[in-house]
mmCIF file of C-alpha atoms in Angstrom:
data_model
loop_
_atom_site.group_PDB
_atom_site.id
_atom_site.type_symbol
_atom_site.label_atom_id
_atom_site.label_comp_id
_atom_site.label_asym_id
_atom_site.label_seq_id
_atom_site.Cartn_x
_atom_site.Cartn_y
_atom_site.Cartn_z
ATOM 1 C CA MET A 584 -43.722 6.223 31.542
ATOM 2 C CA ASP A 585 -47.312 7.571 30.972
ATOM 3 C CA ARG A 586 -49.528 9.648 33.139
ATOM 4 C CA GLN A 587 -51.278 6.741 35.066
ATOM 5 C CA SER A 588 -47.912 5.279 36.239
ATOM 6 C CA PHE A 589 -46.531 8.937 36.853
ATOM 7 C CA THR A 590 -49.827 9.491 39.187
ATOM 8 C CA ASP A 591 -49.165 6.363 40.927
ATOM 9 C CA LEU A 592 -45.652 7.448 41.610
ATOM 10 C CA ILE A 593 -46.470 10.795 42.833
ATOM 11 C CA GLN A 594 -49.254 9.358 45.401
ATOM 12 C CA ALA A 595 -46.776 6.953 46.173
ATOM 13 C CA LYS A 596 -44.008 9.398 47.412
ATOM 14 C CA PHE A 597 -46.692 12.440 48.229
ATOM 15 C CA LYS A 598 -46.183 12.007 52.116
ATOM 16 C CA MET A 599 -42.745 11.278 51.665
ATOM 17 C CA VAL A 600 -42.351 14.751 49.479
ATOM 18 C CA ARG A 601 -44.337 16.617 52.305
ATOM 19 C CA ILE A 602 -42.428 15.345 55.527
ATOM 20 C CA GLU A 603 -38.847 16.088 53.678
ATOM 21 C CA ALA A 604 -39.728 19.653 53.356
ATOM 22 C CA GLY A 605 -40.959 19.719 56.954
ATOM 23 C CA TYR A 606 -44.339 20.660 55.677
ATOM 24 C CA THR A 607 -47.627 19.651 58.214
ATOM 25 C CA GLN A 608 -50.514 18.474 56.586
ATOM 26 C CA ASP A 609 -52.332 22.252 56.651
ATOM 27 C CA THR A 610 -49.168 23.882 54.979
ATOM 28 C CA MET A 611 -49.059 21.452 52.273
ATOM 29 C CA ALA A 612 -52.763 21.317 51.330
ATOM 30 C CA GLN A 613 -52.409 24.983 51.292
ATOM 31 C CA THR A 614 -49.311 25.349 49.167
ATOM 32 C CA ILE A 615 -50.312 23.164 46.548
ATOM 33 C CA GLY A 616 -54.121 23.884 46.579
ATOM 34 C CA LEU A 617 -55.916 21.176 48.035
ATOM 35 C CA SER A 618 -58.282 20.733 51.053
ATOM 36 C CA LYS A 619 -56.769 18.817 53.819
ATOM 37 C CA LYS A 620 -59.221 16.120 53.563
ATOM 38 C CA THR A 621 -58.297 15.405 49.945
ATOM 39 C CA LEU A 622 -54.729 15.518 50.969
ATOM 40 C CA VAL A 623 -55.065 13.084 53.773
ATOM 41 C CA GLN A 624 -56.739 11.018 51.150
ATOM 42 C CA ILE A 625 -53.851 11.083 48.784
ATOM 43 C CA GLU A 626 -51.358 10.200 51.479
ATOM 44 C CA LYS A 627 -53.681 7.496 52.657
ATOM 45 C CA GLU A 628 -53.278 6.116 48.922
ATOM 46 C CA ARG A 629 -57.237 6.193 48.763
ATOM 47 C CA VAL A 630 -57.486 8.740 45.953
ATOM 48 C CA LEU A 631 -55.077 9.526 43.027
ATOM 49 C CA PRO A 632 -54.228 12.966 42.693
ATOM 50 C CA ASN A 633 -55.291 14.360 39.129
ATOM 51 C CA TRP A 634 -52.713 15.836 36.488
ATOM 52 C CA THR A 635 -52.280 19.103 37.791
ATOM 53 C CA THR A 636 -51.663 18.403 41.676
ATOM 54 C CA CYS A 637 -48.878 16.150 40.113
ATOM 55 C CA VAL A 638 -47.521 18.793 38.102
ATOM 56 C CA SER A 639 -47.661 20.941 40.995
ATOM 57 C CA ILE A 640 -45.785 18.582 43.339
ATOM 58 C CA CYS A 641 -43.215 18.639 41.168
ATOM 59 C CA ALA A 642 -43.087 22.274 40.195
ATOM 60 C CA LEU A 643 -42.874 23.347 43.859
ATOM 61 C CA PHE A 644 -40.792 20.451 45.109
ATOM 62 C CA ARG A 645 -38.430 20.001 41.889
ATOM 63 C CA ASP A 646 -35.442 19.857 44.189
ATOM 64 C CA SER A 647 -36.892 17.007 46.312
ATOM 65 C CA GLU A 648 -34.465 14.244 46.767
ATOM 66 C CA VAL A 649 -37.386 11.977 46.896
ATOM 67 C CA LEU A 650 -38.543 13.225 43.321
ATOM 68 C CA ASN A 651 -35.264 13.040 42.140
ATOM 69 C CA SER A 652 -34.529 9.647 43.125
ATOM 70 C CA THR A 653 -37.568 8.618 42.366
ATOM 71 C CA PHE A 654 -37.492 9.718 38.576
ATOM 72 C CA GLY A 655 -33.629 9.660 38.326
ATOM 73 C CA CYS A 656 -34.029 12.931 37.257
ATOM 74 C CA ASP A 657 -35.795 16.701 37.343
ATOM 75 C CA PRO A 658 -39.031 15.698 37.991
ATOM 76 C CA LEU A 659 -40.338 18.545 35.652
ATOM 77 C CA GLU A 660 -38.374 16.887 32.955
ATOM 78 C CA ILE A 661 -40.418 13.992 33.247
ATOM 79 C CA VAL A 662 -43.818 16.314 32.994
ATOM 80 C CA GLN A 663 -42.883 17.549 30.050
ATOM 81 C CA THR A 664 -41.995 14.551 28.384
ATOM 82 C CA ILE A 665 -45.020 13.229 29.269
ATOM 83 C CA SER A 666 -47.116 16.277 28.412
ATOM 84 C CA ARG A 667 -45.528 17.304 25.461
ATOM 85 C CA ASN A 668 -44.126 14.022 23.890
ATOM 86 C CA GLN A 669 -40.604 15.771 24.123
ATOM 87 C CA ALA A 670 -38.527 17.613 26.483
ATOM 88 C CA ALA A 671 -36.924 20.936 25.257
ATOM 89 C CA TYR A 672 -33.784 21.787 26.750
ATOM 90 C CA PRO A 673 -33.497 25.444 26.546
ATOM 91 C CA LYS A 674 -30.089 27.044 26.715
ATOM 92 C CA TYR A 675 -30.638 30.404 29.299
ATOM 93 C CA SER A 676 -29.991 33.251 26.911
ATOM 94 C CA THR A 677 -29.372 37.065 27.371
ATOM 95 C CA VAL A 678 -32.697 37.698 26.217
ATOM 96 C CA SER A 679 -34.184 37.442 29.741
ATOM 97 C CA ASP A 680 -31.273 39.668 30.590
ATOM 98 C CA ILE A 681 -33.464 42.437 29.866
ATOM 99 C CA TYR A 682 -35.492 41.614 33.010
ATOM 100 C CA TRP A 683 -32.976 41.253 35.403
ATOM 101 C CA GLU A 684 -30.994 43.938 37.016
ATOM 102 C CA THR A 685 -27.998 42.730 38.446
ATOM 103 C CA LEU A 686 -27.431 44.078 42.278
ATOM 104 C CA SER A 687 -24.024 42.880 43.360
ATOM 105 C CA SER A 688 -21.235 40.252 42.039
ATOM 106 C CA LYS A 689 -18.726 38.614 44.276
ATOM 107 C CA GLY A 690 -17.021 35.806 44.212
ATOM 108 C CA GLY A 691 -18.367 34.190 41.321
ATOM 109 C CA TYR A 692 -22.153 34.612 42.561
ATOM 110 C CA ILE A 693 -24.411 37.157 41.185
ATOM 111 C CA LEU A 694 -27.484 39.058 42.689
ATOM 112 C CA GLN A 695 -30.228 40.212 40.598
ATOM 113 C CA ALA A 696 -33.625 41.717 40.933
ATOM 114 C CA ASN A 697 -36.279 41.585 38.334
ATOM 115 C CA LYS A 698 -37.478 44.845 37.051
ATOM 116 C CA VAL A 699 -41.239 43.344 36.423
ATOM 117 C CA SER A 700 -42.121 40.969 38.997
ATOM 118 C CA GLU A 701 -39.866 42.316 41.989
ATOM 119 C CA LEU A 702 -38.464 38.622 42.542
ATOM 120 C CA TYR A 703 -34.962 38.431 43.747
ATOM 121 C CA ARG A 704 -32.306 35.692 42.417
ATOM 122 C CA VAL A 705 -28.731 34.281 43.169
ATOM 123 C CA LEU A 706 -26.969 32.853 40.119
ATOM 124 C CA ASP A 707 -23.306 31.078 39.909
ATOM 125 C CA ALA A 708 -20.379 31.810 37.838
ATOM 126 C CA ASP A 709 -22.554 29.769 34.934
ATOM 127 C CA LYS A 710 -25.274 32.370 35.263
ATOM 128 C CA GLN A 711 -27.586 29.445 36.277
ATOM 129 C CA PRO A 712 -30.112 30.153 39.035
ATOM 130 C CA LEU A 713 -29.249 28.732 42.603
ATOM 131 C CA TYR A 714 -31.776 30.742 44.677
ATOM 132 C CA GLY A 715 -34.956 32.793 44.281
ATOM 133 C CA THR A 716 -37.121 34.615 46.454
ATOM 134 C CA ALA A 717 -39.696 37.727 46.687
ATOM 135 C CA LYS A 718 -37.848 38.889 49.662
ATOM 136 C CA GLN A 719 -34.456 41.051 48.895
ATOM 137 C CA ARG A 720 -33.176 40.783 52.585
ATOM 138 C CA GLU A 721 -33.317 36.889 51.892
ATOM 139 C CA ALA A 722 -31.699 37.215 48.716
ATOM 140 C CA GLU A 723 -28.980 39.334 50.093
ATOM 141 C CA THR A 724 -28.158 36.954 52.865
ATOM 142 C CA TYR A 725 -27.958 33.927 50.372
ATOM 143 C CA PHE A 726 -25.903 35.914 48.410
ATOM 144 C CA GLN A 727 -23.156 37.165 51.020
ATOM 145 C CA ARG A 728 -23.227 33.932 52.541
ATOM 146 C CA HIS A 729 -22.420 31.910 49.596
ATOM 147 C CA ALA A 730 -19.895 34.392 48.071
ATOM 148 C CA LYS A 731 -18.272 34.915 51.633
ATOM 149 C CA ASP A 732 -17.774 30.848 51.715
ATOM 150 C CA ASP A 733 -16.319 30.798 47.979
ATOM 151 C CA LEU A 734 -13.867 33.347 48.728
ATOM 152 C CA ILE A 735 -12.706 31.522 51.809
ATOM 153 C CA ARG A 736 -12.143 28.117 50.195
ATOM 154 C CA ALA A 737 -10.324 29.949 47.111
#
């Protein structure tokens, strides 16, 4: 796949991604940094999104079923491969652990706070990120709900 065919696919799925996310045109335009007029033109397939807009869509909506089924994988993997002619698959190491403070752990889940960015995340038993937010309360709620559900099933 090259940039042109990738951009064509993103354009064709743009509106579906927005609807799947439950965003209005105004919210979507603001989220990805476009004017509403440009967003409407892209959705009507009158204007092709530029590369940066396509990358933004893939990064911000990488969990989209529409994008994942369109590409058959994480859309950022496609972006990286097209951009660099290869994809790197880093194994998350403990080096990043110096930036994350564990606040709580229960039922195989870990709640962490980033010491630099003041973001919060929840990891699964394999230490893979499941959820991230800038709001501590939201992270705690997600953590408690999933850890509790996991304990009930056990």
